[in-house]
Short mmCIF file of C-alpha atoms in Angstrom, two decimals:
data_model
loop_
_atom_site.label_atom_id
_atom_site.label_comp_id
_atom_site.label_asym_id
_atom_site.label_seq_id
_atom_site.Cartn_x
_atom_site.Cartn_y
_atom_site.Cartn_z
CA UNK N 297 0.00 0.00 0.00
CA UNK N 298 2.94 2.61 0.88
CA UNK N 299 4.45 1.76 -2.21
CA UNK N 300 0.87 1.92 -4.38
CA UNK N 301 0.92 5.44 -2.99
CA UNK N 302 4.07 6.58 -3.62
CA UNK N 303 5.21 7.31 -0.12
CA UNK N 304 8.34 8.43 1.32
CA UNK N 305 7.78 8.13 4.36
CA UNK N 306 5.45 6.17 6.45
CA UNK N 307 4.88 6.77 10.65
CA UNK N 308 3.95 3.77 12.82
CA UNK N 309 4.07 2.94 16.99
CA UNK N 310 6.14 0.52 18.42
CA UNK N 311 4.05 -1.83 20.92
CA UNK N 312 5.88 -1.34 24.31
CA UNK N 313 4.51 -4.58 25.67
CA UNK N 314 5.85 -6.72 22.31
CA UNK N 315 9.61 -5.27 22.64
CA UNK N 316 9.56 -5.76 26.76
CA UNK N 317 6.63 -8.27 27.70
CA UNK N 318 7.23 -7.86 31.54
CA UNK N 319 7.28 -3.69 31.26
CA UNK N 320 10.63 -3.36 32.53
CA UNK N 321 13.78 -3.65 30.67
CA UNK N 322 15.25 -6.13 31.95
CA UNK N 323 13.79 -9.24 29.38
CA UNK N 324 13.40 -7.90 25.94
CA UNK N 325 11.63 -9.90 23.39
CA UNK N 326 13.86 -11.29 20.46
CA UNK N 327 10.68 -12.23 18.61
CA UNK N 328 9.34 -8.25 19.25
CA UNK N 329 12.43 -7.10 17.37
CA UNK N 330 12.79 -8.97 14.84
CA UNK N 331 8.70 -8.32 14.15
CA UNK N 332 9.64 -4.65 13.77
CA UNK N 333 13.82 -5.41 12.21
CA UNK N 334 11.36 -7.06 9.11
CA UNK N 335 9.07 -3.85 8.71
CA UNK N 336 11.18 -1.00 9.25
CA UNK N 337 14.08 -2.96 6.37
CA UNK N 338 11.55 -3.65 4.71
CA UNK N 339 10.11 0.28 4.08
CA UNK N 340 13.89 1.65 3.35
CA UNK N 341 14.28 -0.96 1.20
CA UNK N 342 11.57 0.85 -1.20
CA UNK N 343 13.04 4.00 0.30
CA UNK N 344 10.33 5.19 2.86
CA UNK N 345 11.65 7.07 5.73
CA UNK N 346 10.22 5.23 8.96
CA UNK N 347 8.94 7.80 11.16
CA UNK N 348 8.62 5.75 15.02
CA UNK N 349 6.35 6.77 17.90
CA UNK N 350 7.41 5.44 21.13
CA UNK N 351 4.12 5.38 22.38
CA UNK N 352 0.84 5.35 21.63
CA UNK N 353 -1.70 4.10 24.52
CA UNK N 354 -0.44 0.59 24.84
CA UNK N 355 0.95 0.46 27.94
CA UNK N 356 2.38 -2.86 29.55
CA UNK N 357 -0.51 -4.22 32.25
CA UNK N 358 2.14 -4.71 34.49
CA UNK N 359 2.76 -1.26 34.81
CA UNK N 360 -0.68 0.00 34.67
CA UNK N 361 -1.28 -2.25 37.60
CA UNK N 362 1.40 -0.33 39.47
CA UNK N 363 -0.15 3.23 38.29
CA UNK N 364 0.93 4.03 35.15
CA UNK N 365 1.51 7.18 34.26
CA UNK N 366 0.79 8.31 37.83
CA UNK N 367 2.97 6.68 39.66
CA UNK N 368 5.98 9.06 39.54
CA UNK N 369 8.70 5.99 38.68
CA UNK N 370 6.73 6.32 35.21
CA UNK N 371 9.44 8.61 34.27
CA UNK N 372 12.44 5.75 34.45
CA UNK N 373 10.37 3.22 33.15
CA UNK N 374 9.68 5.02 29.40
CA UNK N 375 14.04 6.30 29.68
CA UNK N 376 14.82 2.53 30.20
CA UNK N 377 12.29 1.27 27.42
CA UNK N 378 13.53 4.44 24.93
CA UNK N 379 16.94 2.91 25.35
CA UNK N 380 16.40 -0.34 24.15
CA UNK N 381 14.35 0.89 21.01
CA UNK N 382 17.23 3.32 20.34
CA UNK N 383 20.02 0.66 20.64
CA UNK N 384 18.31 -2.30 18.73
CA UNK N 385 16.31 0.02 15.74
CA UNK N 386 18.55 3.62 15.69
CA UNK N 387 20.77 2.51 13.36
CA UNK N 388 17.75 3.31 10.95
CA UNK N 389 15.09 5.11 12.28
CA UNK N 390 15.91 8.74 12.05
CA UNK N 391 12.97 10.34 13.32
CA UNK N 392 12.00 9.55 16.83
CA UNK N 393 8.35 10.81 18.86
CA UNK N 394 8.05 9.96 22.48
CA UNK N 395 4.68 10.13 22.82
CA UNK N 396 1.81 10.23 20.75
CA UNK N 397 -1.13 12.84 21.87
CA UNK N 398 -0.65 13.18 25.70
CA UNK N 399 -3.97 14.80 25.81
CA UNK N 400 -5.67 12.07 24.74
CA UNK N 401 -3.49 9.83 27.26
CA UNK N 402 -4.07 11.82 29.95
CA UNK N 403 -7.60 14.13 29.95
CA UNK N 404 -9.37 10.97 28.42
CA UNK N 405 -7.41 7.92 30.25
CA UNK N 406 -6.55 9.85 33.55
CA UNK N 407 -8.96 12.53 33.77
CA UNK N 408 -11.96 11.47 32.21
CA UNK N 409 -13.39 7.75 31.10
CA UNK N 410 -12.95 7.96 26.72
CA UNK N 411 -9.60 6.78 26.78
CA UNK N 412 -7.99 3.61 28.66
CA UNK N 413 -7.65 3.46 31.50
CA UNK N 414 -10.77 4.67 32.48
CA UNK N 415 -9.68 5.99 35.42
CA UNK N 416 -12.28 8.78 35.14
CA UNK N 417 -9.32 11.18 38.38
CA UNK N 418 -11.66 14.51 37.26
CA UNK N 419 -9.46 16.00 39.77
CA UNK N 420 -6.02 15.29 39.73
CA UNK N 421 -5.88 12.60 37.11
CA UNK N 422 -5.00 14.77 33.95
CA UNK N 423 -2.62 17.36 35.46
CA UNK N 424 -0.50 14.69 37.53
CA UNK N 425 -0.20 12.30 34.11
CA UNK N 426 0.83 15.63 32.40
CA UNK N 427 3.57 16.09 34.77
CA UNK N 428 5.34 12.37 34.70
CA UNK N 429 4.53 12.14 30.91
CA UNK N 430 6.53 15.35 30.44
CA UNK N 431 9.23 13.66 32.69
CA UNK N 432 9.24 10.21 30.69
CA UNK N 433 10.06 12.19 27.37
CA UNK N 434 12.59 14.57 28.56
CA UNK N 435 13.88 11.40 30.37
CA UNK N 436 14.23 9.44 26.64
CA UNK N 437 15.31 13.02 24.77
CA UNK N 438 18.52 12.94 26.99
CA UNK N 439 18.94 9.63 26.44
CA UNK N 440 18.89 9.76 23.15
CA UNK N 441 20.59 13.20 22.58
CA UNK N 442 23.46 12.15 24.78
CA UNK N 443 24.27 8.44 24.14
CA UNK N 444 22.61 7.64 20.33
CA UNK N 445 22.53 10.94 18.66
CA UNK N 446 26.42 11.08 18.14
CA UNK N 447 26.73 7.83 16.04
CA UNK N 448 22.52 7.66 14.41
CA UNK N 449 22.17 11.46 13.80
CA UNK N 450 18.44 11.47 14.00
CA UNK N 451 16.21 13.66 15.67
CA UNK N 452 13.28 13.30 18.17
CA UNK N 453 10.38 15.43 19.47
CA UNK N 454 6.60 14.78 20.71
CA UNK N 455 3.68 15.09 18.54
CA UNK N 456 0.29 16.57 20.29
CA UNK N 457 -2.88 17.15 19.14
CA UNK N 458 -3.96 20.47 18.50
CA UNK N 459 -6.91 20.95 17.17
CA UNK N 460 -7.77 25.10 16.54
CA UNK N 461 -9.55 26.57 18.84
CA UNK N 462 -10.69 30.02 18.39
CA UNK N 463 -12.60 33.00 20.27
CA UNK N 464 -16.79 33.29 19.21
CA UNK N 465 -16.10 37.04 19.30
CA UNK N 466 -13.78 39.65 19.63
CA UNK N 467 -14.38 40.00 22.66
CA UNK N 468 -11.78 40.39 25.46
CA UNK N 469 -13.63 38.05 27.88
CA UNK N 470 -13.96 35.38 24.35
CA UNK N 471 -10.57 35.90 23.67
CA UNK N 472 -9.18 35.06 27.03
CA UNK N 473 -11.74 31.70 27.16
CA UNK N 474 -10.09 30.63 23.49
CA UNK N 475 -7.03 31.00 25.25
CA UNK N 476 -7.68 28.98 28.37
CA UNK N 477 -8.90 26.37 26.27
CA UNK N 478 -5.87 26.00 24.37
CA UNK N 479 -3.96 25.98 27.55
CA UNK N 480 -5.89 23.14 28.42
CA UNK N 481 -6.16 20.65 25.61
CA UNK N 482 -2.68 21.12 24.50
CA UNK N 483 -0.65 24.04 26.51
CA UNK N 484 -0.38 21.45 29.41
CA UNK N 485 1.63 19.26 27.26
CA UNK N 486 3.48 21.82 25.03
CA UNK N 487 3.86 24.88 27.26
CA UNK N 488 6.84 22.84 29.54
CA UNK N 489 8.79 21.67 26.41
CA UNK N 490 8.38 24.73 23.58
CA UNK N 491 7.88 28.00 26.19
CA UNK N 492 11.24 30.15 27.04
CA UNK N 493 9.34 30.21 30.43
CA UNK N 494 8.99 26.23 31.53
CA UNK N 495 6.40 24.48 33.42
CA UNK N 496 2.40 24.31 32.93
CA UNK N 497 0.95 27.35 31.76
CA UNK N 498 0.75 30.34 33.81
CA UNK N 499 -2.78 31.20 33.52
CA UNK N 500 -4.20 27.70 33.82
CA UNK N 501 -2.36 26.89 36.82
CA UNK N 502 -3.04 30.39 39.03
CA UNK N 503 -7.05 29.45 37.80
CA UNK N 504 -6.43 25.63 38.90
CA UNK N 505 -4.72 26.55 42.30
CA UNK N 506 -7.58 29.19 43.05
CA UNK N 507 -10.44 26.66 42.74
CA UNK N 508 -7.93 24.09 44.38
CA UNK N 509 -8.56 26.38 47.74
CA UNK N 510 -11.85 27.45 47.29
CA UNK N 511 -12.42 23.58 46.67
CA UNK N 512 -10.43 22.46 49.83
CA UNK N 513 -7.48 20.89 48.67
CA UNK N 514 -4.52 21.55 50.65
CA UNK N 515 -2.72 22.91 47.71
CA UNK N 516 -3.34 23.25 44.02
CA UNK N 517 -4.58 19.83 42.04
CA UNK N 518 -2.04 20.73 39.19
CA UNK N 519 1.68 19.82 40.75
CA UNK N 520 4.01 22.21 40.11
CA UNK N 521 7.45 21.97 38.15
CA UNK N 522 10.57 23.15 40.53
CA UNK N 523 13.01 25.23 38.76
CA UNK N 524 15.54 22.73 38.42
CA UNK N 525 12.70 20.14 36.65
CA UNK N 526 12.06 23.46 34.46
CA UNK N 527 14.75 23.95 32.90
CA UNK N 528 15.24 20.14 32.54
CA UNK N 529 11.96 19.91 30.35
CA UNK N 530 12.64 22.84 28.08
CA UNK N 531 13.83 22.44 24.89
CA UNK N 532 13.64 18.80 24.84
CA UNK N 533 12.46 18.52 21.38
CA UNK N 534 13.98 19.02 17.89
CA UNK N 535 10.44 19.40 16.35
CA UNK N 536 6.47 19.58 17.45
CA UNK N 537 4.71 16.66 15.34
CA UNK N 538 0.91 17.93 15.24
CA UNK N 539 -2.19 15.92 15.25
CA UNK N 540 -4.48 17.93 13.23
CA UNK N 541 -8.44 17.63 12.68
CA UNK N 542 -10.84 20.19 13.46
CA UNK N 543 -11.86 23.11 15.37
CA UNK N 544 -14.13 24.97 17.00
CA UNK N 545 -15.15 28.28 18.59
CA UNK N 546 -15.09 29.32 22.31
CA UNK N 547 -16.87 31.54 24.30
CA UNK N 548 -17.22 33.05 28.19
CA UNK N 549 -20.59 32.93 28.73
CA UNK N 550 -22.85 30.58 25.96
CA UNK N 551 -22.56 27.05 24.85
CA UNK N 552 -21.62 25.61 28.13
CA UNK N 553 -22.29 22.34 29.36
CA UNK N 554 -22.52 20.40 32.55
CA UNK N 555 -18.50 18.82 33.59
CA UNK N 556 -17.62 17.06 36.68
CA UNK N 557 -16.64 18.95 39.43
CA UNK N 558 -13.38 19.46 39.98
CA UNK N 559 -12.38 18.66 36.15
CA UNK N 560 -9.71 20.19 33.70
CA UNK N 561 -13.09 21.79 31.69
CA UNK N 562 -14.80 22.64 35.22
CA UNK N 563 -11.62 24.96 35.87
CA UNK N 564 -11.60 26.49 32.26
CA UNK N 565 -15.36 26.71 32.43
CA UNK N 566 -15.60 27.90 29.08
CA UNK N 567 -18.42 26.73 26.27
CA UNK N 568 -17.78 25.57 22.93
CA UNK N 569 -19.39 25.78 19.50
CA UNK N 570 -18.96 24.46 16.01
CA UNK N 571 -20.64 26.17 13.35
CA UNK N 572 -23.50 23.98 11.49
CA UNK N 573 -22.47 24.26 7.64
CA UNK N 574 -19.18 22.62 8.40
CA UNK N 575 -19.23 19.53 7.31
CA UNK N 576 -19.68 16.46 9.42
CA UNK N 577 -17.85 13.17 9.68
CA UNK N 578 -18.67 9.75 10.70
CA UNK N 579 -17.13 10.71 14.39
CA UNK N 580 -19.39 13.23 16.81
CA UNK N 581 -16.00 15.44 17.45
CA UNK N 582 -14.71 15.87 13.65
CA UNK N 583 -16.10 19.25 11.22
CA UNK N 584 -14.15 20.22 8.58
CA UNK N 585 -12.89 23.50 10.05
CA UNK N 586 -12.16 26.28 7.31
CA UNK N 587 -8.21 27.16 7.62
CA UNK N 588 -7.59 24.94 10.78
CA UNK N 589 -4.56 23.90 9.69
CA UNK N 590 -3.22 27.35 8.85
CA UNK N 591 -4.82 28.93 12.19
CA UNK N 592 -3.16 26.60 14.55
CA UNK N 593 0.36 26.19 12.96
CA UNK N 594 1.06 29.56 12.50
CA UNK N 595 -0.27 30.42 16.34
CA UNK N 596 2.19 27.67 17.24
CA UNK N 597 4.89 28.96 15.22
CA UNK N 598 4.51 32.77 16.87
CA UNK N 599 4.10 31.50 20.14
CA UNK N 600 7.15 29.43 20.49
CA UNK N 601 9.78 30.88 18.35
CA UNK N 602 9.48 29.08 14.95
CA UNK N 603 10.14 25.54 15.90
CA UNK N 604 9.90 22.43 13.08
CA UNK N 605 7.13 21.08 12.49
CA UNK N 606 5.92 17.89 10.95
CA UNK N 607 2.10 17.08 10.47
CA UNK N 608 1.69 13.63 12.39
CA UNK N 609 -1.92 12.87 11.19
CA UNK N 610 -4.99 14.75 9.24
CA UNK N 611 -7.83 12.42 8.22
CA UNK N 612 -11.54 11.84 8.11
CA UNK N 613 -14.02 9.27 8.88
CA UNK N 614 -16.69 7.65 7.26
CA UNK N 615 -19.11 5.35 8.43
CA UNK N 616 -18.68 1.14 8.07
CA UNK N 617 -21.08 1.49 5.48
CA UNK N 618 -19.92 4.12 3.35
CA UNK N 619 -18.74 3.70 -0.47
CA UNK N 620 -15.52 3.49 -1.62
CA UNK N 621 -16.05 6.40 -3.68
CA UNK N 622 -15.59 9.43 -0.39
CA UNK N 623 -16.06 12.14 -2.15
CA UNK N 624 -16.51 13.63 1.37
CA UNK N 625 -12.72 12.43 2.41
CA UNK N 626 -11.48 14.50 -0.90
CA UNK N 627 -12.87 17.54 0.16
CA UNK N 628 -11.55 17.31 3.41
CA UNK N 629 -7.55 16.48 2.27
CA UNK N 630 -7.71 18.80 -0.54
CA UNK N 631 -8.76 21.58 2.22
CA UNK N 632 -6.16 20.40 4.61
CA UNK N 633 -3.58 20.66 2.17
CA UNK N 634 -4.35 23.98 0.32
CA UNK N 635 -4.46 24.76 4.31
CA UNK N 636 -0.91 23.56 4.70
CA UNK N 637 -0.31 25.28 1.26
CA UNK N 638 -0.70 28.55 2.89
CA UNK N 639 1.05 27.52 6.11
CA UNK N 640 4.33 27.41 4.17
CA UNK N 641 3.72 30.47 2.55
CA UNK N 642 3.57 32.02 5.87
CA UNK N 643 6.83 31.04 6.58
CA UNK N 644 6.03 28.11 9.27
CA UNK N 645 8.85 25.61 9.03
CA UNK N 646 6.59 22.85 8.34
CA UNK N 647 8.72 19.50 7.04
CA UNK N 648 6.07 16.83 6.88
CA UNK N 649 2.73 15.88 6.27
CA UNK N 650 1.16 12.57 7.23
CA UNK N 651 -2.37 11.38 6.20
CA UNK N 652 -4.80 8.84 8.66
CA UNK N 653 -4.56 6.80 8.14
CA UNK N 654 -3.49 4.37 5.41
CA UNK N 655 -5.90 1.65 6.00
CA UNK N 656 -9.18 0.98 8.37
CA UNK N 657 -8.05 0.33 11.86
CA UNK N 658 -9.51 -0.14 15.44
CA UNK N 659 -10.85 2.89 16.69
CA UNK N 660 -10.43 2.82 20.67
CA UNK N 661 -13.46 3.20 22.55
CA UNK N 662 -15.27 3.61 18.66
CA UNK N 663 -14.04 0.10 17.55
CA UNK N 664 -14.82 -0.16 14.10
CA UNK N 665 -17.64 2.02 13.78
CA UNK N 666 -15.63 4.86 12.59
CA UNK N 667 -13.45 4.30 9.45
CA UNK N 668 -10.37 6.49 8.57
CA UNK N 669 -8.41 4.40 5.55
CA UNK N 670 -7.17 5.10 2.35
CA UNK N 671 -8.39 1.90 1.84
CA UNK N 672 -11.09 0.44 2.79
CA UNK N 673 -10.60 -2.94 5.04
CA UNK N 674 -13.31 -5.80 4.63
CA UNK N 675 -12.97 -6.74 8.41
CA UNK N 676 -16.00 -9.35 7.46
CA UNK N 677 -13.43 -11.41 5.49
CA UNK N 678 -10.72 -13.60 7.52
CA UNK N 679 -8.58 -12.40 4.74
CA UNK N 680 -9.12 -8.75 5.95
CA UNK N 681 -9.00 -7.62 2.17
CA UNK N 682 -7.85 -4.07 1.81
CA UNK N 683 -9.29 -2.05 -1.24
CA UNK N 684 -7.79 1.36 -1.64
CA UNK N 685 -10.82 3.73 -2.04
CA UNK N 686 -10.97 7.06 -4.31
CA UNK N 687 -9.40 9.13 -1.78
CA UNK N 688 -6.26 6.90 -1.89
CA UNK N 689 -6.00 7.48 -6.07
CA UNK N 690 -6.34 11.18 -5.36
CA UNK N 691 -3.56 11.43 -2.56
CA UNK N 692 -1.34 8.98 -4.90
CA UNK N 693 -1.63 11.71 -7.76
CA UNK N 694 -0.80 14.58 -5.24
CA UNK N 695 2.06 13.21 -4.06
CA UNK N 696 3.13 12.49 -7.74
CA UNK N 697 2.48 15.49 -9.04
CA UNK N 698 3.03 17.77 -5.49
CA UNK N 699 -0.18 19.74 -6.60
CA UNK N 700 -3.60 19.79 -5.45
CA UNK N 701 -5.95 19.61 -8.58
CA UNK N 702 -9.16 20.66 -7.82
CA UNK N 703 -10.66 18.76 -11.57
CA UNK N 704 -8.78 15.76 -10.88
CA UNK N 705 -10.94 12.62 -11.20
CA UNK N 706 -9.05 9.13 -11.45
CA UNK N 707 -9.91 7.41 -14.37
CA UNK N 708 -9.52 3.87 -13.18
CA UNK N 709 -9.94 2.42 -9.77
CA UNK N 710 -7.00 0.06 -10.36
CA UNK N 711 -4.27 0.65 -8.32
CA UNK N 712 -0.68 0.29 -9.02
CA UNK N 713 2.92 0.00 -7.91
CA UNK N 714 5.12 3.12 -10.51
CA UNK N 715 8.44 1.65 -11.62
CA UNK N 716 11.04 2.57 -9.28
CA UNK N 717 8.95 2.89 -6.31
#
């Protein structure tokens, strides 16, 4: 399929539990390794970059059982599992990410009940996670930085999702609610690695500590980063990979909703609003958001000093039942990409864009009732027979051509493998 498309590059996760079955590093699997040795020789061998996340959501049970990302040893554990991926795949992976969407690991695992673990800790749940997951990857940036960067020469950063969220209304009080709820869905996660200043964001944590009091607590629910831990955090990234989908409006005073109290959205207490022409998806949460791309990258870029950028994942869903002919899914990537057309132009120093996803997969809490592929996956058939859908033509002739045409309309829904690829 990478090579139908014409890729370059391809990203995929590395299953903590299949390289180090007990958690810890002290048995690693030979049979793990040589699972991922086959697919990332067998990618250059076509000559697509592999692009590895550390982690995304599967932690070992064995640590879960012992508190996951709250207990504050999480930290060592992720350093001493980075250090085994670097040593046994560095030699030719280039591009590292530590984590994969900490919000999602943390507000919906930790802090909330969408995400495993369920742990549904409205209090203290997401900021505490925030804290030791921020820990773990400046814990696995050092390692690599200091004892595999010398002899691989890669890089390695975090990718986040960060969806744009803008004010309803010029408004001061609107403005100031946009801006709390960027602090909260991705600031918490971005703010200690990318900000000259270190730790959780300022605003955030002086509302947090406030309600904290008010609330009871003997000190603020959202821990705070010493000065030493600051300055170990920052700048532990050579680029900001971005999960990119939607976004939505926010306002002061309408659109809110009932949230747990305490909660991360209890302490924003801000509502939210998506306009109704945008187009909807198969998935309750995803609009196709005019200029989303272009809104939050070049925010991002202002706001922390121009770092790199690659685009992690942009995608759409469809319902199980939809056609292989998603019109819907062109309109969206053709959007997102004159989007990221006019990203560059703005100067943003934006290095990568990656597509979800390149086949159906298991949605999380949404199983398979939400589809995201390229191509379509007959999950009926014990053969699990992938059939690239129009979308996938229309991406292949992008990234052949390297322009978005509007008239484009493949001829043929036979798919391919170009000489040379």
């Amino acid at each position: 399929m990478m090579r139908e498309l014409g890729l370059d590059a391809y990203r995929f996760s590395l299953s903590w539990s299949r390289i180090l079955p007990n958690g810890l590093a002290n048995k690693v699997s030979d049979a793990g390794v040589e699972f991922y040795n086959n697919y990332i020789d067998e990618m250059i061998k076509y000559g697509i970059k592999p692009m590895v996340t550390l982690y995304h959501w599967d932690l070992p049970q064995k640590l879960q059982d012992l508190g996951g990302f709250m207990n504050p040893l999480f930290p060592e554990w992720f350093e001493d599992y980075a250090r085994v991926v670097f040593e046994k795949f560095g030699d030719r992976v280039k591009h590292w990410i530590t984590f994969n969407e900490p919000r999602e690991i943390c507000f919906e695992g930790y802090g909330s009940a969408t995400k495993a673990p369920i742990l549904n800790a409205t209090d203290v749940g997401v900021y505490y996670c925030a804290k030791n997951l921020v820990m773990g990857h400046a814990r696995a940036y050092y390692a690599y930085v200091n004892d595999f960067k010398p002899s691989q020469e890669g890089v390695c950063g975090i990718t986040i999702s960060v969806n744009w969220f803008g004010a309803l209304t010029d408004s001061e009080e609107d403005q100031f609610a946009a801006e709390m709820k960027r602090q909260a869905e991705w600031g918490l996660y971005a703010e200690p690695i990318f900000s000259e200043e270190g730790g959780f964001p300022k605003e955030l944590a002086e509302i947090v500590a406030k309600k904290s009091a008010e609330q009871g607590y003997p000190r603020s629910r959202m821990p705070e980063f010493s000065d030493e831990e600051k300055d170990f955090v920052k700048g532990t990234a050579d680029f900001l990979g971005v999960n990119h989908y939607t976004a939505g409006l926010v306002s002061a005073t309408e659109y809110k909703t009932h949230h747990p109290v305490p909660s991360l959205y209890d302490d924003i207490d801000v509502g939210s609003y998506t306009p109704p022409e945008w187009p909807k998806s198969a998935s309750s949460w995803l609009k196709l958001a005019p200029n989303s791309i272009y809104n939050a990258l070049t925010h991002l870029h202002k706001k922390y000093n121009g770092p790199i950028f690659y685009i992690t994942e942009n995608g759409w869903s469809s319902p199980p039942e939809a056609d292989i002919l998603d019109d819907d899914r062109i309109r969206y990537y053709r959007a997102a990409l004159n989007s990221v057309l006019d990203t560059l132009e703005a100067g943003v120093d934006l290095r990568g864009y990656m597509a979800w996803s390149l086949m159906d997969n298991f949605e999380w809490m949404e199983g398979y009732t939400e589809r995201f592929g390229l191509y379509r996956v007959n999950f009926s058939d014990p053969g699990r027979e992938r059939t690239p859908r129009k979308s996938a033509f229309v991406y292949k002739q992008i990234i052949k051509s390297r322009m978005i045409d509007e008239e484009y309309e493949p001829d043929t829904l036979d798919m391919t493998i170009d000489e040379g690829n």
